[in-house]
Coordinates of C-alpha atoms in Angstrom, one line a residue:
M1 CA -16.7 38.3 -14.6
T2 CA -13.0 37.8 -15.3
T3 CA -11.8 34.7 -17.1
E4 CA -9.2 33.9 -19.6
F5 CA -11.6 34.8 -22.3
S6 CA -11.4 38.5 -21.1
T7 CA -7.9 38.5 -22.6
L8 CA -9.3 38.2 -26.1
N9 CA -10.9 41.5 -26.3
L10 CA -14.4 40.1 -26.3
Q11 CA -17.4 42.4 -25.1
P12 CA -18.2 41.8 -21.5
Q13 CA -21.6 40.3 -22.2
L14 CA -20.0 37.6 -24.4
V15 CA -17.5 36.8 -21.8
Q16 CA -20.3 36.5 -19.2
A17 CA -22.3 34.3 -21.7
V18 CA -19.4 32.0 -22.0
A19 CA -18.9 31.9 -18.4
D20 CA -22.5 31.1 -17.7
L21 CA -22.2 28.0 -20.0
G22 CA -19.3 26.8 -17.7
Y23 CA -16.2 27.8 -19.9
E24 CA -13.5 29.8 -18.5
T25 CA -10.4 28.9 -20.6
P26 CA -10.4 29.1 -24.2
T27 CA -9.4 26.1 -26.3
P28 CA -6.3 26.4 -28.4
I29 CA -8.3 27.0 -31.6
Q30 CA -10.4 29.7 -29.9
A31 CA -7.3 31.4 -28.4
D32 CA -5.9 31.6 -32.0
V33 CA -9.0 32.3 -34.2
I34 CA -10.8 34.8 -32.0
P35 CA -8.2 37.7 -32.2
L36 CA -7.8 37.1 -36.0
M37 CA -11.4 37.3 -36.8
L38 CA -11.9 40.4 -34.5
A39 CA -9.0 42.0 -36.6
G40 CA -10.9 41.2 -39.8
H41 CA -8.6 38.7 -41.4
D42 CA -9.8 35.9 -43.6
L43 CA -8.6 32.6 -42.2
I44 CA -8.3 28.8 -42.7
G45 CA -8.8 26.8 -39.5
Q46 CA -7.8 23.2 -39.6
A47 CA -9.1 21.3 -36.5
Q48 CA -11.0 18.1 -35.7
T49 CA -14.5 17.9 -34.3
G50 CA -14.7 18.7 -30.7
T51 CA -12.0 21.3 -30.6
G52 CA -14.4 24.3 -29.8
K53 CA -14.3 25.9 -33.2
T54 CA -17.9 26.8 -33.2
A55 CA -17.3 29.3 -30.3
A56 CA -14.1 30.4 -32.2
F57 CA -16.0 31.8 -35.0
A58 CA -19.4 32.6 -33.3
L59 CA -18.0 34.9 -30.7
P60 CA -16.4 37.3 -33.2
I61 CA -19.6 37.1 -35.4
L62 CA -21.6 38.2 -32.4
Q63 CA -19.2 41.0 -31.4
N64 CA -19.3 42.4 -35.0
L65 CA -23.0 42.5 -35.3
I66 CA -24.9 45.7 -35.4
P67 CA -28.1 45.7 -33.6
N68 CA -31.5 46.5 -35.3
Q69 CA -30.5 45.8 -38.9
R70 CA -33.0 44.5 -41.4
H71 CA -30.6 42.5 -43.5
V72 CA -28.5 39.3 -42.9
Q73 CA -25.0 40.3 -41.4
A74 CA -23.3 36.8 -41.1
L75 CA -23.7 33.4 -42.8
V76 CA -22.7 30.1 -41.7
L77 CA -22.6 27.2 -44.1
A78 CA -22.8 23.6 -42.8
P79 CA -22.9 20.2 -44.5
T80 CA -26.0 18.6 -42.6
R81 CA -29.2 19.8 -40.8
E82 CA -28.0 18.4 -37.5
L83 CA -24.9 20.4 -37.5
A84 CA -26.8 23.5 -38.8
V85 CA -29.2 23.3 -35.9
Q86 CA -26.4 22.7 -33.4
V87 CA -24.3 25.8 -34.6
A88 CA -27.4 27.9 -34.5
N89 CA -28.3 27.0 -31.0
S90 CA -24.7 27.6 -29.9
I91 CA -24.6 31.1 -31.5
Y92 CA -28.0 31.8 -29.8
D93 CA -26.6 30.7 -26.5
Y94 CA -23.6 32.9 -26.7
G95 CA -25.6 35.9 -27.9
K96 CA -28.5 35.7 -25.6
Q97 CA -27.6 38.9 -23.7
S98 CA -27.2 40.8 -27.0
K99 CA -30.6 39.6 -28.2
M100 CA -29.3 38.9 -31.7
R101 CA -31.5 37.0 -34.1
V102 CA -30.3 33.5 -35.3
L103 CA -32.1 31.3 -37.8
A104 CA -31.2 27.7 -38.9
V105 CA -32.4 26.8 -42.5
Y106 CA -32.2 23.3 -43.9
G107 CA -34.3 20.8 -46.0
G108 CA -36.9 18.8 -44.6
Q109 CA -38.6 21.8 -42.9
P110 CA -41.5 23.9 -44.3
Y111 CA -40.3 26.9 -46.4
A112 CA -43.0 29.1 -45.0
R113 CA -41.8 29.3 -41.4
Q114 CA -38.2 30.0 -42.6
I115 CA -39.4 32.6 -45.2
T116 CA -41.5 34.5 -42.5
R117 CA -38.5 34.7 -40.2
I118 CA -36.2 35.9 -42.9
K119 CA -38.7 38.8 -43.9
Q120 CA -39.0 39.7 -40.2
G121 CA -35.2 40.3 -40.1
V122 CA -32.4 37.9 -39.2
D123 CA -28.8 38.8 -38.1
V124 CA -27.2 35.4 -38.6
I125 CA -28.3 32.5 -40.8
V126 CA -26.9 29.0 -40.4
G127 CA -27.9 26.7 -43.3
T128 CA -27.1 23.8 -45.6
P129 CA -26.2 24.7 -49.1
G130 CA -29.2 23.1 -51.0
R131 CA -31.8 25.0 -48.7
L132 CA -29.9 28.2 -49.0
L133 CA -29.8 27.9 -52.8
D134 CA -33.5 27.5 -52.8
L135 CA -34.1 30.5 -50.7
I136 CA -31.7 32.6 -52.8
L137 CA -32.6 31.5 -56.3
K138 CA -36.0 29.8 -56.2
K139 CA -37.8 31.6 -53.5
K140 CA -35.8 34.9 -54.0
V141 CA -36.3 35.9 -50.4
L142 CA -32.7 35.7 -49.1
D143 CA -30.5 38.6 -49.9
L144 CA -26.7 38.1 -49.0
S145 CA -25.5 41.4 -50.7
K146 CA -24.9 43.1 -47.2
V147 CA -23.3 40.0 -45.5
H148 CA -20.0 41.0 -43.8
T149 CA -18.9 37.5 -42.5
V150 CA -19.1 34.1 -44.0
V151 CA -18.0 30.9 -42.5
L152 CA -17.7 27.5 -44.1
D153 CA -18.0 25.0 -41.4
E154 CA -16.7 21.4 -41.9
A155 CA -15.7 22.4 -45.5
D156 CA -14.2 19.0 -46.4
E157 CA -17.5 17.3 -45.5
M158 CA -19.5 19.7 -47.7
L159 CA -17.1 19.0 -50.7
S160 CA -17.1 15.3 -50.2
M161 CA -20.9 15.5 -50.5
G162 CA -20.9 17.1 -53.8
F163 CA -21.7 20.7 -52.6
V164 CA -18.7 22.5 -54.2
E165 CA -20.7 24.1 -56.9
D166 CA -23.6 25.2 -54.5
I167 CA -21.0 26.7 -52.3
E168 CA -19.4 28.7 -55.0
T169 CA -22.9 30.0 -56.3
I170 CA -23.7 31.1 -52.6
L171 CA -20.4 32.8 -52.1
D172 CA -20.9 34.6 -55.5
Q173 CA -24.0 36.1 -53.9
T174 CA -22.0 37.8 -51.1
P175 CA -19.9 41.0 -51.3
D176 CA -16.3 40.8 -52.3
T177 CA -15.5 42.9 -49.2
R178 CA -16.8 40.1 -46.9
Q179 CA -14.7 38.4 -44.3
T180 CA -14.5 34.7 -45.0
A181 CA -13.6 31.9 -42.5
L182 CA -13.0 28.2 -43.6
F183 CA -12.9 25.4 -41.1
S184 CA -12.0 21.9 -42.1
A185 CA -10.6 18.8 -40.4
T186 CA -8.5 18.1 -43.5
L187 CA -7.2 20.5 -46.4
P188 CA -7.2 18.3 -49.6
P189 CA -6.6 20.0 -52.9
A190 CA -10.3 20.9 -53.5
I191 CA -10.4 22.8 -50.2
R192 CA -7.2 24.8 -51.1
R193 CA -8.6 25.8 -54.6
L194 CA -11.7 27.0 -52.9
A195 CA -9.7 29.1 -50.5
N196 CA -7.5 30.4 -53.2
R197 CA -10.4 31.6 -55.1
Y198 CA -12.7 33.1 -52.4
L199 CA -10.3 34.1 -49.3
N200 CA -8.3 37.2 -49.2
E201 CA -4.7 36.6 -47.9
P202 CA -6.1 34.1 -45.3
Q203 CA -4.3 33.4 -42.0
S204 CA -3.7 29.8 -41.2
V205 CA -4.6 28.3 -37.7
M206 CA -3.7 24.6 -37.5
I207 CA -4.5 22.7 -34.3
K208 CA -2.5 19.4 -34.1
N209 CA -2.9 16.9 -31.3
K210 CA 0.1 14.8 -30.3
S211 CA -2.1 12.1 -31.6
L212 CA -5.2 12.0 -33.8
T213 CA -7.3 10.2 -31.3
V214 CA -7.7 11.7 -27.8
D215 CA -6.2 10.2 -24.8
S216 CA -9.3 10.2 -22.7
V217 CA -10.7 7.4 -25.1
E218 CA -9.9 3.7 -24.3
Q219 CA -9.7 1.8 -27.6
R220 CA -9.9 -1.9 -27.9
Y221 CA -11.3 -4.4 -30.4
Y222 CA -12.7 -7.9 -30.3
L223 CA -12.1 -10.6 -32.9
V224 CA -15.3 -12.1 -33.9
N225 CA -17.0 -14.0 -36.8
E226 CA -19.3 -12.0 -39.0
K227 CA -22.4 -13.9 -37.9
D228 CA -21.6 -13.5 -34.3
K229 CA -21.3 -9.6 -34.2
S230 CA -24.8 -8.9 -32.7
G231 CA -24.3 -11.6 -30.2
A232 CA -20.9 -10.3 -29.3
L233 CA -22.4 -6.8 -28.9
T234 CA -25.0 -8.1 -26.4
R235 CA -22.5 -9.8 -24.3
L236 CA -20.5 -6.6 -24.0
F237 CA -23.7 -4.8 -23.1
E238 CA -24.0 -7.2 -20.2
I239 CA -20.8 -6.0 -18.4
E240 CA -20.0 -2.6 -19.8
D241 CA -21.1 0.4 -17.7
I242 CA -22.9 2.1 -20.5
K243 CA -24.5 5.6 -19.9
S244 CA -25.0 6.2 -23.6
A245 CA -23.9 4.3 -26.6
L246 CA -23.4 5.2 -30.4
I247 CA -23.2 2.3 -32.6
F248 CA -21.8 2.8 -36.3
V249 CA -23.2 0.5 -39.1
R250 CA -22.1 0.7 -42.7
T251 CA -25.6 1.0 -44.3
R252 CA -29.0 2.4 -43.6
V253 CA -30.6 -1.1 -43.9
G254 CA -28.0 -2.4 -41.4
T255 CA -29.0 0.2 -38.7
G256 CA -32.7 -0.9 -38.8
K257 CA -31.7 -4.6 -38.7
L258 CA -29.2 -4.1 -35.7
A259 CA -31.5 -1.9 -33.8
S260 CA -34.5 -4.5 -34.2
E261 CA -32.0 -7.2 -33.2
L262 CA -30.9 -5.4 -30.0
V263 CA -34.6 -4.8 -29.1
R264 CA -35.4 -8.5 -29.7
R265 CA -32.5 -9.4 -27.3
G266 CA -33.9 -7.1 -24.7
F267 CA -31.8 -4.0 -25.2
A268 CA -33.7 -0.7 -26.0
A269 CA -32.3 0.9 -29.1
E270 CA -33.3 3.0 -32.0
A271 CA -31.9 3.6 -35.4
I272 CA -31.2 6.8 -37.2
N273 CA -30.5 7.1 -40.9
G274 CA -31.3 8.7 -44.2
D275 CA -34.8 7.0 -44.6
L276 CA -36.3 9.0 -41.4
S277 CA -38.2 12.1 -42.0
Q278 CA -36.7 15.3 -40.5
D279 CA -39.3 15.2 -37.7
M280 CA -38.7 11.6 -36.7
R281 CA -34.8 12.2 -36.8
T282 CA -35.2 15.3 -34.5
R283 CA -37.5 13.3 -32.2
V284 CA -35.0 10.4 -32.0
L285 CA -32.0 12.7 -31.4
N286 CA -33.9 14.6 -28.7
R287 CA -34.6 11.3 -26.9
F288 CA -31.0 10.4 -27.2
R289 CA -29.8 13.9 -25.9
A290 CA -32.3 13.7 -23.0
N291 CA -31.0 10.0 -22.3
Q292 CA -34.4 8.5 -22.7
I293 CA -32.8 6.1 -25.0
K294 CA -29.2 4.8 -24.2
V295 CA -28.4 3.1 -27.6
L296 CA -28.4 4.9 -31.0
V297 CA -27.5 2.9 -34.1
A298 CA -26.4 5.2 -37.1
T299 CA -24.4 5.5 -40.3
D300 CA -21.7 7.9 -40.6
V301 CA -23.9 10.2 -42.8
A302 CA -26.7 10.3 -40.2
A303 CA -24.4 10.9 -37.3
R304 CA -22.8 14.1 -38.8
G305 CA -23.3 17.0 -36.6
L306 CA -24.4 15.0 -33.6
D307 CA -22.6 16.7 -30.7
I308 CA -23.5 15.1 -27.3
D309 CA -21.2 15.2 -24.4
H310 CA -22.6 12.2 -22.4
I311 CA -21.8 9.5 -24.9
S312 CA -19.7 6.9 -22.8
H313 CA -19.3 4.2 -25.7
V314 CA -18.7 4.3 -29.4
F315 CA -19.0 0.9 -31.1
N316 CA -17.8 0.2 -34.5
F317 CA -20.0 -2.6 -35.4
D318 CA -18.7 -2.2 -39.0
L319 CA -15.3 -0.7 -39.4
P320 CA -15.3 2.5 -41.5
Q321 CA -13.9 2.4 -45.0
D322 CA -11.2 5.0 -44.3
S323 CA -9.1 5.8 -41.2
E324 CA -10.2 9.3 -41.0
S325 CA -13.8 8.3 -40.4
Y326 CA -12.5 6.1 -37.5
V327 CA -11.0 9.2 -35.9
H328 CA -14.2 11.2 -36.3
R329 CA -16.4 8.4 -34.9
I330 CA -14.4 7.8 -31.7
G331 CA -14.1 11.7 -31.1
R332 CA -17.7 11.5 -30.2
T333 CA -16.9 10.0 -26.8
G334 CA -14.4 11.1 -24.2
R335 CA -15.6 14.8 -24.5
A336 CA -16.0 17.8 -22.0
G337 CA -13.4 16.4 -19.6
K338 CA -15.0 12.9 -19.5
T339 CA -13.4 9.5 -20.3
G340 CA -14.9 7.3 -23.0
I341 CA -14.5 3.9 -24.6
S342 CA -14.2 3.0 -28.2
I343 CA -14.9 -0.8 -29.2
S344 CA -14.5 -2.4 -32.6
L345 CA -15.9 -5.6 -33.7
I346 CA -13.3 -7.1 -36.2
T347 CA -13.4 -10.2 -38.4
P348 CA -10.2 -12.1 -39.1
Q349 CA -10.3 -10.7 -42.8
E350 CA -10.5 -7.1 -41.5
L351 CA -7.3 -7.2 -39.4
W352 CA -5.3 -5.4 -42.1
R353 CA -7.8 -2.5 -42.0
L354 CA -7.2 -2.3 -38.2
R355 CA -3.5 -2.1 -38.7
R356 CA -4.0 0.7 -41.4
I357 CA -6.0 2.6 -38.8
E358 CA -3.2 2.1 -36.1
N359 CA -0.5 3.4 -38.6
Y360 CA -2.7 6.4 -39.3
T361 CA -3.5 7.3 -35.6
K362 CA -0.1 6.4 -34.3
Q363 CA -1.8 4.4 -31.5
K364 CA -2.3 1.0 -30.5
I365 CA -5.7 -0.6 -30.3
N366 CA -5.7 -3.2 -27.8
K367 CA -7.2 -6.6 -28.4
A368 CA -9.7 -8.0 -25.8
T369 CA -11.5 -11.2 -25.0
L370 CA -15.3 -11.4 -25.1
P371 CA -16.8 -12.2 -21.7
T372 CA -17.7 -15.9 -21.3
V373 CA -21.1 -17.3 -20.2
E374 CA -19.6 -17.9 -16.7
E375 CA -18.2 -14.4 -16.4
I376 CA -21.8 -13.0 -17.4
T377 CA -23.5 -15.2 -14.9
Q378 CA -21.1 -14.2 -12.2
Y379 CA -21.5 -10.5 -13.1
R380 CA -25.3 -10.7 -12.9
E381 CA -25.1 -12.5 -9.6
E382 CA -22.7 -9.7 -8.4
Q383 CA -25.2 -7.0 -9.6
L384 CA -28.0 -8.7 -7.8
L385 CA -26.0 -9.0 -4.5
E386 CA -25.3 -5.2 -4.8
K387 CA -29.1 -4.5 -5.3
I388 CA -29.8 -6.5 -2.1
A389 CA -27.1 -4.6 -0.2
V390 CA -28.6 -1.2 -1.2
W391 CA -32.0 -2.3 0.0
L392 CA -30.6 -3.6 3.2
K393 CA -29.2 -0.2 3.8
R394 CA -32.3 1.4 3.2
D395 CA -34.2 -0.8 5.5
R396 CA -37.6 -0.3 3.8
C397 CA -38.8 -3.8 3.8
H398 CA -40.6 -4.0 7.2
R399 CA -43.7 -5.8 5.9
E400 CA -41.4 -8.5 4.2
K401 CA -39.5 -9.0 7.3
E402 CA -42.8 -9.7 9.1
L403 CA -43.7 -12.3 6.5
V404 CA -40.2 -14.0 7.1
R405 CA -40.5 -14.1 10.9
T406 CA -44.1 -15.7 10.4
M407 CA -42.5 -18.4 8.2
V408 CA -39.6 -19.0 10.8
E409 CA -41.7 -19.0 13.9
E410 CA -44.8 -20.8 12.6
G411 CA -43.5 -22.8 9.8
G412 CA -40.1 -23.5 11.2
Y413 CA -38.2 -22.7 8.0
D414 CA -34.5 -21.8 8.0
P415 CA -34.1 -18.0 7.2
I416 CA -31.3 -18.9 4.7
D417 CA -33.7 -21.2 2.8
I418 CA -36.4 -18.5 2.7
A419 CA -33.9 -16.1 1.4
G420 CA -32.7 -18.5 -1.2
V421 CA -36.3 -19.3 -2.5
A422 CA -37.0 -15.4 -2.6
L423 CA -34.1 -14.8 -4.7
K424 CA -34.9 -17.7 -6.9
L425 CA -38.5 -16.4 -7.5
S426 CA -37.1 -12.8 -8.0
R427 CA -34.5 -14.0 -10.7
A428 CA -37.3 -16.0 -12.4
E429 CA -39.7 -13.1 -12.6
E430 CA -36.9 -11.0 -14.2
K431 CA -36.9 -13.4 -17.1
Q432 CA -33.1 -13.1 -17.7
R433 CA -32.2 -12.8 -21.2
P434 CA -30.3 -15.8 -22.6
I435 CA -26.6 -15.2 -23.3
A436 CA -25.7 -15.1 -26.9
E437 CA -23.7 -18.1 -28.3
I438 CA -20.5 -17.2 -29.9
S439 CA -18.5 -19.6 -32.2
E440 CA -14.8 -19.9 -32.2
V441 CA -12.9 -17.6 -34.6
K442 CA -10.9 -19.3 -37.1
G443 CA -8.7 -17.9 -39.9
H444 CA -6.4 -15.4 -38.4
A445 CA -4.6 -13.4 -41.1
R446 CA -1.2 -15.0 -41.8
R447 CA 1.9 -12.9 -42.5
N448 CA 5.2 -13.8 -44.0
K449 CA 8.6 -13.1 -42.4
Y450 CA 8.4 -9.6 -43.8
G451 CA 5.0 -8.9 -42.0
K452 CA 3.1 -8.8 -45.2
K453 CA -0.3 -10.4 -45.5
R454 CA 0.0 -13.6 -47.5
S455 CA -3.2 -15.6 -47.1
Y456 CA -5.8 -16.6 -44.6
K457 CA -7.7 -19.9 -44.2
Q458 CA -11.6 -19.8 -44.3
G459 CA -13.7 -21.7 -41.8
N460 CA -13.9 -24.5 -44.3
G461 CA -10.2 -24.9 -44.7
H462 CA -9.8 -23.3 -48.2
K463 CA -7.2 -20.7 -48.8
R464 CA -7.7 -17.3 -50.8
N465 CA -5.1 -15.1 -51.9
G466 CA -5.3 -11.7 -50.1
A467 CA -3.6 -9.7 -52.8
R468 CA -6.1 -7.3 -54.6
G469 CA -4.6 -7.9 -57.9
S470 CA -5.7 -11.6 -58.1
Q471 CA -9.3 -10.4 -57.7
R472 CA -9.3 -8.8 -60.9
R473 CA -11.3 -9.9 -63.9
S474 CA -10.5 -9.7 -67.5
N475 CA -13.9 -8.1 -67.9
G476 CA -12.7 -4.6 -68.7
G477 CA -10.5 -4.2 -65.8
R478 CA -13.6 -4.4 -63.4
E479 CA -12.8 -5.7 -60.1
K480 CA -14.3 -8.9 -58.6
G481 CA -17.4 -7.9 -56.6
M482 CA -18.2 -4.8 -58.6
V483 CA -21.1 -4.1 -60.8
R484 CA -21.0 -1.6 -63.7
L485 CA -23.7 1.2 -63.8
S486 CA -24.3 3.6 -66.6
L487 CA -25.0 7.5 -66.1
G488 CA -27.0 9.3 -68.8
K489 CA -24.4 12.2 -68.8
G490 CA -20.9 12.5 -70.3
K491 CA -18.1 14.8 -71.4
S492 CA -20.6 17.0 -73.3
D493 CA -22.3 17.7 -70.2
G494 CA -19.1 18.7 -68.3
V495 CA -19.0 15.5 -66.1
R496 CA -16.0 15.1 -64.0
P497 CA -15.0 12.1 -61.9
N498 CA -15.7 14.0 -58.6
D499 CA -19.1 14.8 -59.8
V500 CA -19.9 11.2 -60.1
V501 CA -18.4 10.3 -56.7
G502 CA -19.9 13.2 -54.9
T503 CA -23.6 12.8 -56.3
I504 CA -23.7 9.0 -55.8
A505 CA -22.0 9.0 -52.3
H506 CA -24.3 11.6 -51.0
H507 CA -27.7 10.4 -52.3
A508 CA -27.1 6.6 -52.1
D509 CA -25.3 7.1 -48.6
I510 CA -22.3 4.9 -49.5
P511 CA -18.7 5.8 -48.9
G512 CA -17.2 7.6 -51.8
Y513 CA -14.1 5.5 -51.3
T514 CA -15.8 2.3 -52.2
I515 CA -16.7 3.6 -55.7
G516 CA -14.5 1.9 -58.5
K517 CA -13.4 2.7 -61.8
I518 CA -15.1 5.7 -63.7
R519 CA -15.0 6.0 -67.4
I520 CA -16.5 9.1 -69.0
Q521 CA -17.6 9.1 -72.5
E522 CA -19.1 11.7 -74.7
R523 CA -22.7 11.3 -73.7
K524 CA -22.6 8.7 -70.9
T525 CA -20.5 7.7 -67.9
F526 CA -19.6 4.2 -66.6
V527 CA -19.0 3.7 -63.0
D528 CA -18.2 0.6 -61.0
I529 CA -20.1 0.0 -57.8
P530 CA -19.5 -2.7 -55.1
E531 CA -22.2 -5.4 -55.5
Q532 CA -23.6 -4.8 -51.9
F533 CA -24.3 -1.3 -52.7
V534 CA -26.0 -1.5 -56.2
S535 CA -29.5 -1.8 -54.8
Q536 CA -28.9 1.4 -52.7
V537 CA -27.5 3.3 -55.7
L538 CA -30.3 2.3 -58.2
A539 CA -33.1 2.9 -55.5
K540 CA -32.2 6.6 -55.5
T541 CA -32.3 7.0 -59.3
G542 CA -34.2 10.4 -60.0
A543 CA -32.4 12.1 -57.1
Y544 CA -29.0 12.3 -58.7
Q545 CA -27.8 15.6 -60.1
I546 CA -24.6 16.9 -62.0
H547 CA -24.4 20.6 -62.7
R548 CA -28.0 21.0 -61.5
Q549 CA -29.2 18.6 -64.1
N550 CA -31.0 15.2 -63.2
V551 CA -29.0 12.2 -64.0
T552 CA -30.4 8.7 -64.5
I553 CA -28.5 5.6 -63.4
E554 CA -29.1 2.1 -64.5
R555 CA -27.2 -1.3 -65.0
A556 CA -24.8 -1.0 -68.0

């Protein structure tokens, strides 16, 4: 079969495999990366999620594989188990005709199964850094000495999760002659340092959209009080044509609470977060992929690697801490040629954050008004009439018609009265859910004549200065709302600020951007954590590691 992929010098069976999956035209990153990798170049690819980068590196890997080898020929590193599984499945789909052996390795799964597969022979391994290190150093079953291609997928995510040393250790186990490809949505200094050390004269491929967010996604926000967010969400559920919805919440505890609240209000939903076992996460995600559940509530960390084309709506129940996360979130809808909707629930105090996101994306996010009780009631009635019209066209109610004729002929009732009573009984049996009450929003952010935020009124009429500097205490420069914690390692242990941020953000599942002042002393380190995250951080004590050494965390 001839498609535009044929022009990239790919083997016919790979072109056919891509065509069988429904793709005929390569995306920009595929058109740029595939020839470079086939030519043996190292490269740095900068592209957002959803640009087709998996096929960009998978197809060259498959073309360069030699059949019937007993050693691992290609290695792909991914930040999360979900992404590792997704990439492994894609490579398997592309290489079906060539019968290459692909294995995903990640934590939360028994070692025995993975070790058995490795001993039987695997051509491509896709894995998370932690499990790969275990298989290399602890179990001593994974030999990377003959690997000819290494791919670092979503490298910025791996580094933000504190995996830089693990990645370096893994790369040191591979030959210097390997081909290395690094893919990342952003290229911070840490990524560039990694590339300078491990890549050989890399070619750069940068895919820039006209705007950071896709044109196929409609973006809007609703201004609500914090206590009314769940009620606002259910009102929107009433009138939005939701095929499949992904709701982002800031914390793991919040995902469970919101999912339970939605179920209580009559909307089926499930939560996915770091507290779930791997088997349970897999089952929930499979139900979501199969559209058996339409609403999934997740944290940013839990949703990493989730690549599903049929998501119609993304809801920001809580705004993300940084603008880049907003782009990643809404990029999960409006994919594969479909349109999507992104909805954010904003409190008056968060409007400055929204403006910051708009400045970053160079796109306006439109303000919308929540549907009223009257509008929802009218919508429900319209839906009821549509159902009746469908059944009238089907003409499958012969027995019911006979009953009506009997009541008209023998009882003398008016057909309209009978229909009205029948509708009333039908609506009563449906037990329509109550429409959530929403209070009036007060306290819009005020701005001076220069457009800068000055102050805002609370619901009780008091004013509070919006400037960050006024929130500082004289308590050692600690900001208001922060709690100081102590780590049992310091300068003598080689502790660096990024080590502290990486291990806490990863294990406690909190945004690294929220972590405050870090003061590293000779044998201990002090770090300021937002008060609302302290319990999460302390709950994970015993899990934290810096330079592969356990680190205790307690209140200072």
